[in-house]
Coordinates of C-alpha atoms in Angstrom, one line a residue:
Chain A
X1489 CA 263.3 67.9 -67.2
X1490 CA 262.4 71.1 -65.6
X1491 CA 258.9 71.1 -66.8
X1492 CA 257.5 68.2 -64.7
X1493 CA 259.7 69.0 -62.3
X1494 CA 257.2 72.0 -62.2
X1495 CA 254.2 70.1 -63.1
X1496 CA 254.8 67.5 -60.1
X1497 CA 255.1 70.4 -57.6
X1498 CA 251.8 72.0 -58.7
X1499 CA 249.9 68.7 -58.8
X1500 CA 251.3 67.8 -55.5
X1501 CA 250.3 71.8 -54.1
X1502 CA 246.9 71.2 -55.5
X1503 CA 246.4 67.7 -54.2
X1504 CA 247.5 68.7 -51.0
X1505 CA 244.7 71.4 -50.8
X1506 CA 242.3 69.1 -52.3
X1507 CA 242.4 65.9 -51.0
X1508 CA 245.0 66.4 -47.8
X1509 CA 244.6 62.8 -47.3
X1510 CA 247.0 62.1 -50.2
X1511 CA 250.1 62.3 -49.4
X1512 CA 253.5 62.5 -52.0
X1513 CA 254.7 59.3 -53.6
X1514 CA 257.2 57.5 -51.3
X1515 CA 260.1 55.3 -52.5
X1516 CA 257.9 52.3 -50.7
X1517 CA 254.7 53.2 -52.9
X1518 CA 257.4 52.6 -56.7
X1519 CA 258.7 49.5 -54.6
X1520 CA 255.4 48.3 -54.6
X1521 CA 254.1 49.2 -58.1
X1522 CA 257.3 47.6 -59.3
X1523 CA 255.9 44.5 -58.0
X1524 CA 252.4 44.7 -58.9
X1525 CA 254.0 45.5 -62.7
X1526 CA 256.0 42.0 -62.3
X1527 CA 253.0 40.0 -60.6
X1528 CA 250.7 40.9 -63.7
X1529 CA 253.4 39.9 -66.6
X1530 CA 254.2 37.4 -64.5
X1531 CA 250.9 35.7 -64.2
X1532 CA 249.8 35.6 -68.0
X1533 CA 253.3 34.4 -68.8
X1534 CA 252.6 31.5 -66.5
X1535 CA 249.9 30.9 -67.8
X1536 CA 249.2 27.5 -70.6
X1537 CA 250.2 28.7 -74.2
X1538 CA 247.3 28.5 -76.3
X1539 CA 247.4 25.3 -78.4
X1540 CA 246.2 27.8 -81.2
X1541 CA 250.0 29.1 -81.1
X1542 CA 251.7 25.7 -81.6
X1543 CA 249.3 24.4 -84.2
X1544 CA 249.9 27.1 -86.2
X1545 CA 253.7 27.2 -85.9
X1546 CA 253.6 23.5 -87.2
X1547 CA 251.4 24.5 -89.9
X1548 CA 253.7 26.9 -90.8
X1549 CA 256.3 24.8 -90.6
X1550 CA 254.8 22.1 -92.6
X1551 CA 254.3 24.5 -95.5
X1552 CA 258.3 26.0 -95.2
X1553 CA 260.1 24.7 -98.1
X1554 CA 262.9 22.4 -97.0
X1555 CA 261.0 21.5 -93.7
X1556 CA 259.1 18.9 -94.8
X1557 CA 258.2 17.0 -91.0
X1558 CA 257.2 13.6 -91.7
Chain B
X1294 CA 255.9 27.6 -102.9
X1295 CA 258.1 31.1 -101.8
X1296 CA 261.7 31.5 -102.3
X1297 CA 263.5 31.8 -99.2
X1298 CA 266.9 33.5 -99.8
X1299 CA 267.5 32.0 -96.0
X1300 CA 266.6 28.5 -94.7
X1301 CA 264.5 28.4 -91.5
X1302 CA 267.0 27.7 -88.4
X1303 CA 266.6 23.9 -87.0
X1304 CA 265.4 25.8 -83.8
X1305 CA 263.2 28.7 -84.8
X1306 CA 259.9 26.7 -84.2
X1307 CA 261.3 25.8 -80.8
X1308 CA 262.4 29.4 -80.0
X1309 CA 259.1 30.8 -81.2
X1310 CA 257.0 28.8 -78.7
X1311 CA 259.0 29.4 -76.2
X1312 CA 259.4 33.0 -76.4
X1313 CA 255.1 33.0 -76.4
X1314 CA 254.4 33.2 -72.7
X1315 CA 256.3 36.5 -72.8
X1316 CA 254.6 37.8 -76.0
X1317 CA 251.4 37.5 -74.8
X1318 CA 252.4 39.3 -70.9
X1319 CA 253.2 41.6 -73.2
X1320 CA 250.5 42.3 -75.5
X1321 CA 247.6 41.9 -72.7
X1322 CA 249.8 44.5 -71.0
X1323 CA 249.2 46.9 -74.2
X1324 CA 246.5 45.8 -75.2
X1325 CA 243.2 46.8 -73.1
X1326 CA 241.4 43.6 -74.4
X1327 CA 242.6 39.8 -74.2
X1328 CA 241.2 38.4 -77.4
X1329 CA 242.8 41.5 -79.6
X1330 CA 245.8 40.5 -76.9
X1331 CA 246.0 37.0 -78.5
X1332 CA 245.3 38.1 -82.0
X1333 CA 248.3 40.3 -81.7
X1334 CA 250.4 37.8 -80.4
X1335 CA 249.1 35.6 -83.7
X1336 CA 249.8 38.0 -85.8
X1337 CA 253.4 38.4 -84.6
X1338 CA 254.2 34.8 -84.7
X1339 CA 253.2 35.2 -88.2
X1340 CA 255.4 38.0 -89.4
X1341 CA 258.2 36.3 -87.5
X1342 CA 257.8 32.8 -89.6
X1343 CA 257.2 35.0 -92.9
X1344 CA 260.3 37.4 -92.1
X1345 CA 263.0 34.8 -90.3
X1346 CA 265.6 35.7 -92.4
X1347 CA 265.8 39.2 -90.8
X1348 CA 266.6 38.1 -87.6
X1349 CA 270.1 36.7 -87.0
X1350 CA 270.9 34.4 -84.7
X1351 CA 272.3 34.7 -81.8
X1352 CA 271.1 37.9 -81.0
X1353 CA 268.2 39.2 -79.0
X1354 CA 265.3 37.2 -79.8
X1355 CA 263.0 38.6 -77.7
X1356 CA 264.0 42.3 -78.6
X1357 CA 262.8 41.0 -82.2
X1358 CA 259.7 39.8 -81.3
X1359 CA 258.6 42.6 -78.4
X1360 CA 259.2 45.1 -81.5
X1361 CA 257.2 43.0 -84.2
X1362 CA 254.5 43.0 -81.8
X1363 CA 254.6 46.3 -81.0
X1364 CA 254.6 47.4 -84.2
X1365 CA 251.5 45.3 -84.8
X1366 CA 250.1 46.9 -81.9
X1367 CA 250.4 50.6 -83.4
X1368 CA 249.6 49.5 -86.5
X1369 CA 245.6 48.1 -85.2
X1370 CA 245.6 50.8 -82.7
X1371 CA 245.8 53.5 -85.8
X1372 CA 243.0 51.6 -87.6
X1373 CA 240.8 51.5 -84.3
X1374 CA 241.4 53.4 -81.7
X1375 CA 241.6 52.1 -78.4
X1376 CA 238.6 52.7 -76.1
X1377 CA 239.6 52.6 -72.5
X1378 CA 236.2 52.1 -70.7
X1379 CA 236.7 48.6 -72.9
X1380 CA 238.7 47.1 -70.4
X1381 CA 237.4 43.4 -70.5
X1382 CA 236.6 41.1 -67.3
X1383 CA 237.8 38.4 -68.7
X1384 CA 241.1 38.6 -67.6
X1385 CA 240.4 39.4 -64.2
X1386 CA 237.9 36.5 -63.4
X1387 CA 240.6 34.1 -64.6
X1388 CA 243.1 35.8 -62.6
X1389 CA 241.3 36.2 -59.2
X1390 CA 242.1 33.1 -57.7
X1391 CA 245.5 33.8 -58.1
X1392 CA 245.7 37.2 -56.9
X1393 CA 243.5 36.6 -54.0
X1394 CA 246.7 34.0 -52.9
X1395 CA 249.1 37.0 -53.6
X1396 CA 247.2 39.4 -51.3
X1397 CA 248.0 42.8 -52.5
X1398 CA 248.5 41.9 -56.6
X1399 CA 244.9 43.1 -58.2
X1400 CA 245.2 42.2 -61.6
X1401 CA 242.5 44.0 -62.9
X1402 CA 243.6 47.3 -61.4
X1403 CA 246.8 47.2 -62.9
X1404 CA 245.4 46.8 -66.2
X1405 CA 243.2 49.2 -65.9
X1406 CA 246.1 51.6 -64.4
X1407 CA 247.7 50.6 -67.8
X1408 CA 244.9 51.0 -69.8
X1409 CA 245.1 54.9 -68.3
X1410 CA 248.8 55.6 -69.1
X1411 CA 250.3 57.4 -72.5
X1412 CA 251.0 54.8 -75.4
X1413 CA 254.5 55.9 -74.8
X1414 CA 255.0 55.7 -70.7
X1415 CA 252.6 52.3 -70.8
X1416 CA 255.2 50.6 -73.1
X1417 CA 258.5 52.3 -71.5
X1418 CA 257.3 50.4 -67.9
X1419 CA 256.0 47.3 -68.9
X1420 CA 258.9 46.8 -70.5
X1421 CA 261.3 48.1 -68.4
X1422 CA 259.3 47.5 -65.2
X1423 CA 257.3 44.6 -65.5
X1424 CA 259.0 42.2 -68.5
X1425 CA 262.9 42.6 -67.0
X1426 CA 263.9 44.3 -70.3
X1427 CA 267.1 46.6 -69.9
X1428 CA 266.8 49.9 -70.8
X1429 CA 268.9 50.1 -73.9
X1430 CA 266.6 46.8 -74.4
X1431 CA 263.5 48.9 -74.3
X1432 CA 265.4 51.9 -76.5
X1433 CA 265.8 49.2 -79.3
X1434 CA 262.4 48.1 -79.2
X1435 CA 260.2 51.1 -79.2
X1436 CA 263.3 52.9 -81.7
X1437 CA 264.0 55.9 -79.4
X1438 CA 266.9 57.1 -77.1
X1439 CA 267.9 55.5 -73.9
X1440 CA 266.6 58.8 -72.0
X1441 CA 263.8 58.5 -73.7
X1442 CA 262.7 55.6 -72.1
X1443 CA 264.2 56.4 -68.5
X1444 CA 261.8 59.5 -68.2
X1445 CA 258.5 58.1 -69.7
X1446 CA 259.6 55.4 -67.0
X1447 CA 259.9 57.9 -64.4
X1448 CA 256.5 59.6 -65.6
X1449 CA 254.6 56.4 -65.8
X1450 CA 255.5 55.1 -62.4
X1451 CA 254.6 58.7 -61.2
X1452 CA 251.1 58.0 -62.5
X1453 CA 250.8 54.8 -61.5
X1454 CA 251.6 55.8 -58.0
X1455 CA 248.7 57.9 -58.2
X1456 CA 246.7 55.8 -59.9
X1457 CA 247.5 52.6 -58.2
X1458 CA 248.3 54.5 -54.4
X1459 CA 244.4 56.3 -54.7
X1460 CA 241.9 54.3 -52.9
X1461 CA 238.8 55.9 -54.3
X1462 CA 240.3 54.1 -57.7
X1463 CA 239.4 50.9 -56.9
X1464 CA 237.3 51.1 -53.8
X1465 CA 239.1 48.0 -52.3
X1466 CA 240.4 48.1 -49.3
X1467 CA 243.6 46.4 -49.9
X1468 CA 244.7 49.1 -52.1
X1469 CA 244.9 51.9 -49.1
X1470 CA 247.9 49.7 -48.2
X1471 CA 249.8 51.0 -50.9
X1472 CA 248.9 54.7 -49.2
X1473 CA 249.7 54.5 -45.5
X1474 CA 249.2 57.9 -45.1
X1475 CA 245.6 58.1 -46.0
X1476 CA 244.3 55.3 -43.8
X1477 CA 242.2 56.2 -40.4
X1478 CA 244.9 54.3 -38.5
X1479 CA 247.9 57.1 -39.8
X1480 CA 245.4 60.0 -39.1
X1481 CA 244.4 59.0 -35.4
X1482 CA 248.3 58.5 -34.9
X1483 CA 248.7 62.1 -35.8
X1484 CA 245.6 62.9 -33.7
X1485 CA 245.3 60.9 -30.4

């Protein structure tokens, strides 16, 4: 992966002449985004399911042959 | 009626619902808006039901779904493509409250971070770094190699850092937390 090996070293150069005030990436900041990733998937997967979802599943069910709910 | 060459398992209704809180992290994690989110997430229920008897059982169910789904995904995103400015509020309102409790977690910037990332990387770290998939999981799913996925994992979280770690991104101060180093409080330490 030599090329963004290069590519991160030139960004970093120019951000570091541009914007001084942004530092590299530290192993804290990935910690952190790892965590923000998790908090977002984990708050829609919390959240209600739809009853759109589960009507339809028994509707589909209702029409499978062999599956007749009664 | 259709000829099934395969009766629907006992369970498969069951499994389906409860595999839906997932699906749909996942789709509003691909998808920019929450309604096409849903839609997807509709769309793949459907194409399970029609092609059960392609999945056998006792094996990954969720690795079957995540890659109906994101086939569907592709498939709408090559008929309209995505518009990242499009990122809907909707989500976030409903979310606040939450993420207020949680301090640091703003929902709406991830999502927009997301919404900034390569098809590939965005899938490779949602997967891999927000849903718990492995990554030979994630491999299967998005029908490339392991490596594959470790280094669009390694360039997403790269850009996110940036994207996520800047504070002119969002504006909000919370957000210069994930920088340290940028805050007035670092600089006066270097210069008292």
């Amino acid at each position: 992966m030599k090329s963004i090996k290069q590519r991160t070293q030139n960004k970093g150069k120019d951000l570091n002449l541009e914007k001084s005030k942004i530092t590299n990436p530290k192993p804290e900041i990935y910690d952190l985004i790892a965590k923000r990733l998790r908090g977002y998937f984990e708050d829609v997967a919390s959240q209600p399911v739809p009853s759109r979802f589960v009507e339809l599943l028994n509707e589909l069910e209702a029409k499978a042959p062999g599956k007749k709910r009664n | 009626m259709v000829p099934n060459s395969k009766p629907i398992p006992d369970t498969f209704r069951e499994d389906l619902i409860a595999a839906i809180p997932g699906l749909r992290a996942f789709a509003m994690s691909l998808s920019a808006r929450s309604d096409a989110a849903d839609d997807l997430v509709q769309e793949t229920l459907m194409k399970a039901w029609k092609h059960h008897e392609s999945f056998q059982i006792g094996t990954n169910m969720r690795a079957w779904l995540y890659t109906i789904l994101r086939n569907e995904f592709y498939t709408h995103l090559r008929k309209r493509k995505r518009e990242v400015e499009d990122v809907d509020e909707k989500y976030s309102s409903r979310a606040s409250v939450a993420a207020e409790q949680e301090g640091h977690l703003h929902m709406a910037d991830v999502r927009n971070a997301l919404a900034k990332l390569p098809d590939d990387q965005r899938e490779a770290i949602v997967l891999v770094g927000a849903s718990g998939c492995s990554y030979e999981e994630a491999a299967q799913i998005c029908g490339v190699a392991v490596g594959t996925i470790k280094s669009r994992v390694n360039r997403a979280r790269s850009k996110l850092a940036v994207l996520l770690g800047e504070p002119e991104n969002s504006g909000q101060s919370d957000t210069i937390a994930l920088n340290p180093a940028s805050t007035d409080q670092a600089s006066t330490d270097d210069h008292p």
